[in-house]
PDB file of C-alpha atoms in Angstrom:
ATOM      1  CA  MET P   1      11.584  18.326   4.094  1.00 37.00           C
ATOM      2  CA  GLN P   2       9.628  18.349   0.453  1.00 36.00           C
ATOM      3  CA  PHE P   3       8.742  15.655  -0.983  1.00 38.00           C
ATOM      4  CA  ARG P   4       6.467  13.778  -3.460  1.00 38.00           C
ATOM      5  CA  GLN P   5       3.911  11.434  -2.091  1.00 42.00           C
ATOM      6  CA  LEU P   6       3.288   9.344  -5.492  1.00 41.00           C
ATOM      7  CA  HIS P   7       2.482   5.629  -5.752  1.00 41.00           C
ATOM      8  CA  THR P   8       5.701   3.054  -7.433  1.00 39.00           C
ATOM      9  CA  CYS P   9       3.287   1.799  -9.104  1.00 43.00           C
ATOM     10  CA  CYS P  10       3.931   0.424 -12.731  1.00 41.00           C
ATOM     11  CA  ARG P  11       1.976   2.234 -15.895  1.00 36.00           C
ATOM     12  CA  LEU P  12       0.784  -1.062 -17.714  1.00 34.00           C
ATOM     13  CA  LEU P  13       2.227  -0.722 -21.636  1.00 34.00           C
ATOM     14  CA  LYS P  14      -0.966  -0.797 -24.092  1.00 32.00           C
ATOM     15  CA  GLU P  15      -2.355  -3.843 -26.211  1.00 33.00           C
ATOM     16  CA  GLY P  16       0.070  -3.546 -29.691  1.00 36.00           C
ATOM     17  CA  GLY P  17       2.833  -1.735 -28.085  1.00 38.00           C
ATOM     18  CA  ILE P  18       4.201   1.937 -27.798  1.00 38.00           C
ATOM     19  CA  ASN P  19       6.096   3.301 -29.750  1.00 43.00           C
ATOM     20  CA  VAL P  20       9.775   4.675 -28.317  1.00 40.00           C
ATOM     21  CA  LYS P  21      12.085   5.955 -31.001  1.00 44.00           C
ATOM     22  CA  GLY P  22      13.054   9.313 -29.538  1.00 47.00           C
ATOM     23  CA  LYS P  23      13.503   7.188 -25.713  1.00 48.00           C
ATOM     24  CA  LYS P  24      16.209   7.744 -23.486  1.00 61.00           C
ATOM     25  CA  HIS P  25      17.792   4.863 -23.332  1.00 52.00           C
ATOM     26  CA  SER P  26      16.431   4.324 -19.244  1.00 50.00           C
ATOM     27  CA  SER P  27      12.899   4.861 -20.897  1.00 54.00           C
ATOM     28  CA  ASN P  28      13.573   2.080 -23.660  1.00 55.00           C
ATOM     29  CA  LEU P  29      14.503  -0.432 -20.686  1.00 44.00           C
ATOM     30  CA  TRP P  30      12.044   0.466 -18.717  1.00 38.00           C
ATOM     31  CA  LEU P  31       9.923   0.065 -21.813  1.00 46.00           C
ATOM     32  CA  GLU P  32      11.117  -3.602 -22.086  1.00 47.00           C
ATOM     33  CA  ARG P  33      10.894  -5.100 -18.671  1.00 50.00           C
ATOM     34  CA  GLN P  34       7.430  -4.493 -18.560  1.00 48.00           C
ATOM     35  CA  ARG P  35       7.286  -7.068 -21.812  1.00 47.00           C
ATOM     36  CA  ARG P  36       8.667  -8.735 -20.257  1.00 52.00           C
ATOM     37  CA  ASP P  37       7.211  -8.508 -16.592  1.00 54.00           C
ATOM     38  CA  PRO P  38       4.821 -11.301 -15.977  1.00 59.00           C
ATOM     39  CA  TYR P  39       2.610  -9.792 -12.842  1.00 53.00           C
ATOM     40  CA  VAL P  40       2.205  -6.791 -15.999  1.00 63.00           C
ATOM     41  CA  GLU P  41       0.305  -9.467 -18.576  1.00 68.00           C
ATOM     42  CA  LYS P  42      -1.158 -11.012 -15.428  1.00 65.00           C
ATOM     43  CA  SER P  43      -2.976  -7.707 -14.348  1.00 64.00           C
ATOM     44  CA  LYS P  44      -5.074  -6.387 -17.625  1.00 69.00           C
ATOM     45  CA  LYS P  45      -6.620 -10.322 -17.294  1.00 63.00           C
ATOM     46  CA  GLU P  46      -7.721  -9.812 -14.429  1.00 63.00           C
ATOM     47  CA  ASN P  47      -9.191  -6.138 -14.842  1.00 76.00           C
ATOM     48  CA  TYR P  48      -6.200  -5.225 -12.167  1.00 82.00           C
ATOM     49  CA  ARG P  49      -4.849  -1.742 -12.657  1.00 80.00           C
ATOM     50  CA  CYS P  50      -1.209  -2.521 -11.506  1.00 88.00           C
ATOM     51  CA  ARG P  51       0.930  -4.834 -10.667  1.00 84.00           C
ATOM     52  CA  SER P  52       0.807  -4.358  -7.025  1.00 90.00           C
ATOM     53  CA  ALA P  53      -1.834  -5.882  -6.596  1.00 93.00           C
ATOM     54  CA  PHE P  54       0.015  -9.189  -6.530  1.00 92.00           C
ATOM     55  CA  LYS P  55       1.672  -8.419  -3.842  1.00 95.00           C
ATOM     56  CA  LEU P  56      -1.590  -7.839  -1.582  1.00 96.00           C
ATOM     57  CA  LEU P  57      -3.214 -10.625  -2.684  1.00 96.00           C
ATOM     58  CA  GLU P  58       0.213 -13.148  -2.142  1.00 95.00           C
ATOM     59  CA  ILE P  59       0.863 -10.652   1.808  1.00 97.00           C
ATOM     60  CA  ASN P  60      -2.942 -12.149   2.447  1.00 97.00           C
ATOM     61  CA  GLU P  61      -2.897 -15.377   1.103  1.00 96.00           C
ATOM     62  CA  ARG P  62      -0.332 -16.333   3.478  1.00 97.00           C
ATOM     63  CA  PHE P  63      -1.364 -14.469   6.433  1.00 97.00           C
ATOM     64  CA  ASN P  64      -4.812 -13.921   6.438  1.00 97.00           C
ATOM     65  CA  ILE P  65      -5.153  -9.959   6.887  1.00 98.00           C
ATOM     66  CA  LEU P  66      -8.900  -9.551   4.847  1.00 98.00           C
ATOM     67  CA  PHE P  67     -11.579 -10.743   5.461  1.00 97.00           C
ATOM     68  CA  PRO P  68     -15.263 -10.083   4.481  1.00 98.00           C
ATOM     69  CA  GLY P  69     -16.608  -7.632   6.607  1.00 98.00           C
ATOM     70  CA  MET P  70     -13.302  -6.485   7.674  1.00 98.00           C
ATOM     71  CA  VAL P  71     -13.118  -1.608   8.060  1.00 98.00           C
ATOM     72  CA  VAL P  72      -9.630  -0.980   5.875  1.00 98.00           C
ATOM     73  CA  VAL P  73      -7.492   1.842   4.859  1.00 98.00           C
ATOM     74  CA  ASP P  74      -5.671   2.062   2.006  1.00 98.00           C
ATOM     75  CA  CYS P  75      -2.500   4.972   2.664  1.00 97.00           C
ATOM     76  CA  GLY P  76      -1.037   5.543  -0.885  1.00 95.00           C
ATOM     77  CA  ALA P  77      -3.205   3.920  -3.107  1.00 96.00           C
ATOM     78  CA  ALA P  78      -2.799   5.152  -6.477  1.00 94.00           C
ATOM     79  CA  PRO P  79      -3.744   4.387  -9.089  1.00 93.00           C
ATOM     80  CA  GLY P  80      -6.075   1.087  -6.709  1.00 95.00           C
ATOM     81  CA  SER P  81      -4.785  -1.915  -7.496  1.00 95.00           C
ATOM     82  CA  TRP P  82      -4.795  -3.092  -3.668  1.00 97.00           C
ATOM     83  CA  THR P  83      -7.982  -0.589  -3.624  1.00 97.00           C
ATOM     84  CA  GLN P  84      -9.503  -3.362  -5.757  1.00 97.00           C
ATOM     85  CA  VAL P  85      -8.238  -6.552  -3.838  1.00 97.00           C
ATOM     86  CA  ALA P  86      -9.126  -5.114  -0.491  1.00 98.00           C
ATOM     87  CA  VAL P  87     -12.443  -4.238  -1.919  1.00 98.00           C
ATOM     88  CA  LYS P  88     -13.096  -7.576  -3.001  1.00 97.00           C
ATOM     89  CA  LEU P  89     -11.730  -9.463  -0.389  1.00 98.00           C
ATOM     90  CA  THR P  90     -14.606  -7.685   2.628  1.00 98.00           C
ATOM     91  CA  ASN P  91     -17.050  -7.471   0.538  1.00 98.00           C
ATOM     92  CA  ALA P  92     -16.691  -3.870   0.659  1.00 98.00           C
ATOM     93  CA  ASN P  93     -18.845  -3.999  -2.577  1.00 97.00           C
ATOM     94  CA  GLY P  94     -21.619  -6.401  -1.407  1.00 96.00           C
ATOM     95  CA  ALA P  95     -20.817  -8.675  -4.054  1.00 95.00           C
ATOM     96  CA  GLN P  96     -21.524 -11.360  -1.908  1.00 95.00           C
ATOM     97  CA  SER P  97     -24.665 -11.281  -0.257  1.00 94.00           C
ATOM     98  CA  GLU P  98     -24.149 -13.823   2.037  1.00 95.00           C
ATOM     99  CA  GLU P  99     -21.048 -12.751   3.733  1.00 97.00           C
ATOM    100  CA  PRO P 100     -20.805  -9.328   5.675  1.00 97.00           C
ATOM    101  CA  LYS P 101     -19.868  -5.712   3.742  1.00 97.00           C
ATOM    102  CA  GLY P 102     -16.608  -4.318   4.604  1.00 98.00           C
ATOM    103  CA  LEU P 103     -16.020  -0.812   3.866  1.00 98.00           C
ATOM    104  CA  VAL P 104     -12.165   0.331   2.602  1.00 98.00           C
ATOM    105  CA  PHE P 105     -11.036   3.983   1.882  1.00 98.00           C
ATOM    106  CA  ALA P 106      -8.529   4.893   0.075  1.00 97.00           C
ATOM    107  CA  ILE P 107      -5.931   7.832   0.377  1.00 97.00           C
ATOM    108  CA  ASP P 108      -3.639   9.465  -1.964  1.00 96.00           C
ATOM    109  CA  ARG P 109      -2.159  12.688  -3.130  1.00 94.00           C
ATOM    110  CA  GLN P 110      -3.262  12.166  -6.664  1.00 93.00           C
ATOM    111  CA  ILE P 111      -6.772  12.206  -8.046  1.00 92.00           C
ATOM    112  CA  PHE P 112      -7.548   8.629  -9.139  1.00 91.00           C
ATOM    113  CA  GLN P 113     -10.375   7.104 -10.859  1.00 93.00           C
ATOM    114  CA  PRO P 114     -13.315   5.601  -8.454  1.00 95.00           C
ATOM    115  CA  ILE P 115     -13.826   2.254  -7.411  1.00 96.00           C
ATOM    116  CA  GLU P 116     -16.890   0.685  -6.944  1.00 96.00           C
ATOM    117  CA  GLY P 117     -17.617   0.210  -3.180  1.00 97.00           C
ATOM    118  CA  ALA P 118     -14.715   2.081  -1.756  1.00 98.00           C
ATOM    119  CA  VAL P 119     -14.192   5.499  -0.306  1.00 97.00           C
ATOM    120  CA  ILE P 120     -11.790   7.642  -2.386  1.00 96.00           C
ATOM    121  CA  LEU P 121     -10.057  10.378  -0.457  1.00 96.00           C
ATOM    122  CA  GLY P 122      -8.173  11.911  -3.973  1.00 94.00           C
ATOM    123  CA  ASN P 123      -6.052  15.055  -3.117  1.00 95.00           C
ATOM    124  CA  SER P 124      -5.950  14.617   0.072  1.00 95.00           C
ATOM    125  CA  ASP P 125      -1.809  14.007   2.029  1.00 95.00           C
ATOM    126  CA  PHE P 126      -1.244  11.670   4.312  1.00 94.00           C
ATOM    127  CA  THR P 127       0.638  12.799   6.371  1.00 92.00           C
ATOM    128  CA  LEU P 128      -1.199  16.106   7.334  1.00 93.00           C
ATOM    129  CA  GLU P 129      -3.703  15.650  10.840  1.00 92.00           C
ATOM    130  CA  LYS P 130      -6.055  17.001   8.730  1.00 94.00           C
ATOM    131  CA  THR P 131      -6.553  14.408   6.379  1.00 95.00           C
ATOM    132  CA  HIS P 132      -6.851  11.989   9.553  1.00 94.00           C
ATOM    133  CA  GLU P 133     -10.062  14.171  10.613  1.00 93.00           C
ATOM    134  CA  LYS P 134     -11.691  13.938   7.927  1.00 94.00           C
ATOM    135  CA  LEU P 135     -11.188   9.610   7.886  1.00 94.00           C
ATOM    136  CA  ARG P 136     -12.022  10.430  11.447  1.00 94.00           C
ATOM    137  CA  PHE P 137     -15.211  11.545  10.017  1.00 95.00           C
ATOM    138  CA  PHE P 138     -16.100   9.343   7.274  1.00 94.00           C
ATOM    139  CA  LEU P 139     -15.086   6.152   9.963  1.00 95.00           C
ATOM    140  CA  ASN P 140     -18.248   7.491  11.765  1.00 93.00           C
ATOM    141  CA  GLY P 141     -16.757   6.364  15.036  1.00 93.00           C
ATOM    142  CA  SER P 142     -15.754   2.685  13.662  1.00 94.00           C
ATOM    143  CA  LEU P 143     -12.158   0.894  14.579  1.00 97.00           C
ATOM    144  CA  VAL P 144     -10.196   0.217  11.055  1.00 98.00           C
ATOM    145  CA  ASP P 145      -8.951  -3.082  11.284  1.00 98.00           C
ATOM    146  CA  LEU P 146      -6.137  -3.215   8.690  1.00 98.00           C
ATOM    147  CA  VAL P 147      -4.393  -0.329   8.143  1.00 98.00           C
ATOM    148  CA  MET P 148      -1.854  -0.791   4.766  1.00 98.00           C
ATOM    149  CA  SER P 149       1.076   2.016   3.851  1.00 97.00           C
ATOM    150  CA  ASP P 150       1.983   1.056   0.003  1.00 95.00           C
ATOM    151  CA  MET P 151       3.400   5.322   0.000  1.00 96.00           C
ATOM    152  CA  ALA P 152       6.643   5.960  -1.362  1.00 93.00           C
ATOM    153  CA  PRO P 153       7.954   9.344  -2.735  1.00 91.00           C
ATOM    154  CA  ASN P 154       9.643   9.622  -5.822  1.00 88.00           C
ATOM    155  CA  ALA P 155      13.326   7.686  -6.054  1.00 86.00           C
ATOM    156  CA  SER P 156      16.278  10.183  -5.875  1.00 91.00           C
ATOM    157  CA  GLY P 157      18.693   8.120  -6.396  1.00 88.00           C
ATOM    158  CA  VAL P 158      20.129   8.629  -2.900  1.00 94.00           C
ATOM    159  CA  LYS P 159      19.803   5.476  -0.851  1.00 93.00           C
ATOM    160  CA  LYS P 160      20.080   6.540   2.687  1.00 94.00           C
ATOM    161  CA  LEU P 161      17.932   9.304   1.388  1.00 96.00           C
ATOM    162  CA  ASP P 162      15.309   7.699   0.096  1.00 95.00           C
ATOM    163  CA  HIS P 163      15.338   5.090   2.860  1.00 97.00           C
ATOM    164  CA  ASP P 164      14.851   7.984   5.386  1.00 97.00           C
ATOM    165  CA  VAL P 165      11.347   9.530   3.969  1.00 97.00           C
ATOM    166  CA  ILE P 166       9.674   5.935   2.803  1.00 97.00           C
ATOM    167  CA  ILE P 167      10.250   5.708   7.098  1.00 98.00           C
ATOM    168  CA  GLU P 168       8.291   9.172   7.714  1.00 97.00           C
ATOM    169  CA  LEU P 169       5.773   7.758   6.220  1.00 97.00           C
ATOM    170  CA  SER P 170       5.539   4.449   7.876  1.00 97.00           C
ATOM    171  CA  TYR P 171       5.785   6.009  11.228  1.00 97.00           C
ATOM    172  CA  SER P 172       2.812   8.508   9.572  1.00 96.00           C
ATOM    173  CA  ALA P 173       0.686   5.702   8.363  1.00 97.00           C
ATOM    174  CA  LEU P 174       1.239   3.642  12.153  1.00 97.00           C
ATOM    175  CA  LYS P 175       0.552   6.784  14.059  1.00 95.00           C
ATOM    176  CA  PHE P 176      -3.369   6.692  12.807  1.00 96.00           C
ATOM    177  CA  ALA P 177      -3.214   3.416  13.120  1.00 97.00           C
ATOM    178  CA  LEU P 178      -2.466   2.870  16.705  1.00 96.00           C
ATOM    179  CA  GLN P 179      -5.113   6.065  16.605  1.00 94.00           C
ATOM    180  CA  PHE P 180      -7.584   3.920  15.057  1.00 96.00           C
ATOM    181  CA  SER P 181      -7.428   0.732  15.328  1.00 97.00           C
ATOM    182  CA  LYS P 182      -9.113  -2.120  17.335  1.00 97.00           C
ATOM    183  CA  PRO P 183      -7.314  -4.140  19.822  1.00 97.00           C
ATOM    184  CA  GLY P 184      -6.291  -7.166  17.612  1.00 97.00           C
ATOM    185  CA  SER P 185      -5.981  -4.937  13.766  1.00 98.00           C
ATOM    186  CA  SER P 186      -3.360  -5.255  11.605  1.00 98.00           C
ATOM    187  CA  PHE P 187      -0.633  -2.733  10.367  1.00 98.00           C
ATOM    188  CA  LEU P 188       0.858  -3.676   6.760  1.00 98.00           C
ATOM    189  CA  THR P 189       3.830  -1.061   5.421  1.00 98.00           C
ATOM    190  CA  LYS P 190       6.295  -1.238   2.353  1.00 97.00           C
ATOM    191  CA  ILE P 191       9.888   0.360   3.353  1.00 97.00           C
ATOM    192  CA  TRP P 192      13.114   0.281   1.064  1.00 94.00           C
ATOM    193  CA  ALA P 193      15.837  -1.606   3.013  1.00 93.00           C
ATOM    194  CA  GLY P 194      17.690   0.229   4.737  1.00 95.00           C
ATOM    195  CA  GLY P 195      19.293   1.785   8.449  1.00 96.00           C
ATOM    196  CA  LYS P 196      16.354   2.958   9.566  1.00 97.00           C
ATOM    197  CA  THR P 197      13.941  -0.784   8.626  1.00 97.00           C
ATOM    198  CA  ASN P 198      15.269  -2.371  12.765  1.00 97.00           C
ATOM    199  CA  GLN P 199      13.749   0.500  14.552  1.00 98.00           C
ATOM    200  CA  LEU P 200      10.641   0.675  12.776  1.00 98.00           C
ATOM    201  CA  TYR P 201      10.367  -2.788  13.362  1.00 98.00           C
ATOM    202  CA  ASP P 202      10.926  -2.992  17.237  1.00 98.00           C
ATOM    203  CA  ASP P 203       8.733   0.239  17.741  1.00 98.00           C
ATOM    204  CA  LEU P 204       5.936  -1.798  15.952  1.00 98.00           C
ATOM    205  CA  THR P 205       6.451  -4.763  18.545  1.00 98.00           C
ATOM    206  CA  LYS P 206       5.755  -2.384  21.321  1.00 97.00           C
ATOM    207  CA  TYR P 207       2.138  -1.928  19.776  1.00 97.00           C
ATOM    208  CA  TYR P 208       1.884  -5.512  17.976  1.00 98.00           C
ATOM    209  CA  LYS P 209       2.197  -8.668  18.801  1.00 98.00           C
ATOM    210  CA  SER P 210       3.538 -10.328  16.214  1.00 98.00           C
ATOM    211  CA  VAL P 211       5.608  -8.755  13.123  1.00 98.00           C
ATOM    212  CA  LYS P 212       7.174 -10.272   9.905  1.00 97.00           C
ATOM    213  CA  ASN P 213       9.629  -9.121   7.416  1.00 97.00           C
ATOM    214  CA  VAL P 214       7.455 -10.065   3.861  1.00 97.00           C
ATOM    215  CA  ARG P 215       9.109  -9.491   0.446  1.00 95.00           C
ATOM    216  CA  PRO P 216       5.928 -11.540  -2.138  1.00 92.00           C
ATOM    217  CA  LYS P 217       7.445 -13.001  -5.326  1.00 90.00           C
ATOM    218  CA  ALA P 218       6.037 -10.414  -7.050  1.00 84.00           C
ATOM    219  CA  THR P 219       8.720  -7.743  -5.999  1.00 87.00           C
ATOM    220  CA  ARG P 220      11.580  -7.404  -8.762  1.00 76.00           C
ATOM    221  CA  ASP P 221      14.939  -8.843  -7.903  1.00 82.00           C
ATOM    222  CA  ASP P 222      16.610  -5.664  -7.925  1.00 81.00           C
ATOM    223  CA  SER P 223      14.321  -3.642  -5.909  1.00 86.00           C
ATOM    224  CA  SER P 224      15.077  -3.340  -2.319  1.00 91.00           C
ATOM    225  CA  GLU P 225      11.334  -3.340  -1.472  1.00 94.00           C
ATOM    226  CA  GLU P 226       9.929  -5.084   1.106  1.00 96.00           C
ATOM    227  CA  TYR P 227       6.982  -4.853   3.905  1.00 97.00           C
ATOM    228  CA  LEU P 228       7.268  -4.942   7.325  1.00 98.00           C
ATOM    229  CA  LEU P 229       3.678  -7.131   8.359  1.00 98.00           C
ATOM    230  CA  ALA P 230       1.904  -6.014  12.158  1.00 98.00           C
ATOM    231  CA  LYS P 231      -1.063  -8.069  12.978  1.00 98.00           C
ATOM    232  CA  ASP P 232      -2.842  -8.511  16.668  1.00 98.00           C
ATOM    233  CA  PHE P 233      -2.893  -4.782  18.212  1.00 98.00           C
ATOM    234  CA  ARG P 234      -2.741  -4.720  21.620  1.00 95.00           C
ATOM    235  CA  GLY P 235      -4.130  -1.607  21.485  1.00 89.00           C
ATOM    236  CA  LEU P 236      -2.530   1.414  23.694  1.00 83.00           C
ATOM    237  CA  LYS P 237      -2.626   1.903  27.726  1.00 71.00           C
ATOM    238  CA  SER P 238      -4.819   4.696  28.982  1.00 55.00           C
ATOM    239  CA  GLY P 239      -3.790   6.244  31.856  1.00 44.00           C
TER     240      GLY P 239
END
């Protein structure tokens, strides 16, 4: 199946408004929704690249999945708001001299602007084994504390198809997590609700002691988006 993997983050509106003359009706509705969205304004004020930062911040506040010294892999990272959060909370930029320094790797098929404290791997398709091998090189023997995936395809409008593709992306992130995570680590993935959610949930319970379905407050009311959070990786048994 061919698809173009994109981060589904919003494009922030510029100060002073946008001239919407000549835009399609759907575009005008999108722009109006952006203007009314408190998380869009908040992301600008707090210098996050996208409103999705507040989803991860809320998940962390509730479940404590990010802390100084962690090794984090952010899949589908562009334009980088989750990476910004991860860098700050893991101290990957060394801003907190008294705390251990983390490592954050951000991967996306798009090329996006650097983030201080993060290793950016743009133009990299996370569904391909060669991307996993590239990460293996950069990890240099280190194991990962958190794999988080905000990967999503371009929505086709066909809900079942879109659901099937995002589940595929989640399994790609999970495959990496099972190979490169340390025991006790966590896994977080975005999905769109659908018929294969229960199977993914059940598969996660085989490898993690705790699995939760999470819908952050920053998720828009009309969205089918939700997250599966798996904690305390059991490790893979050998033999």
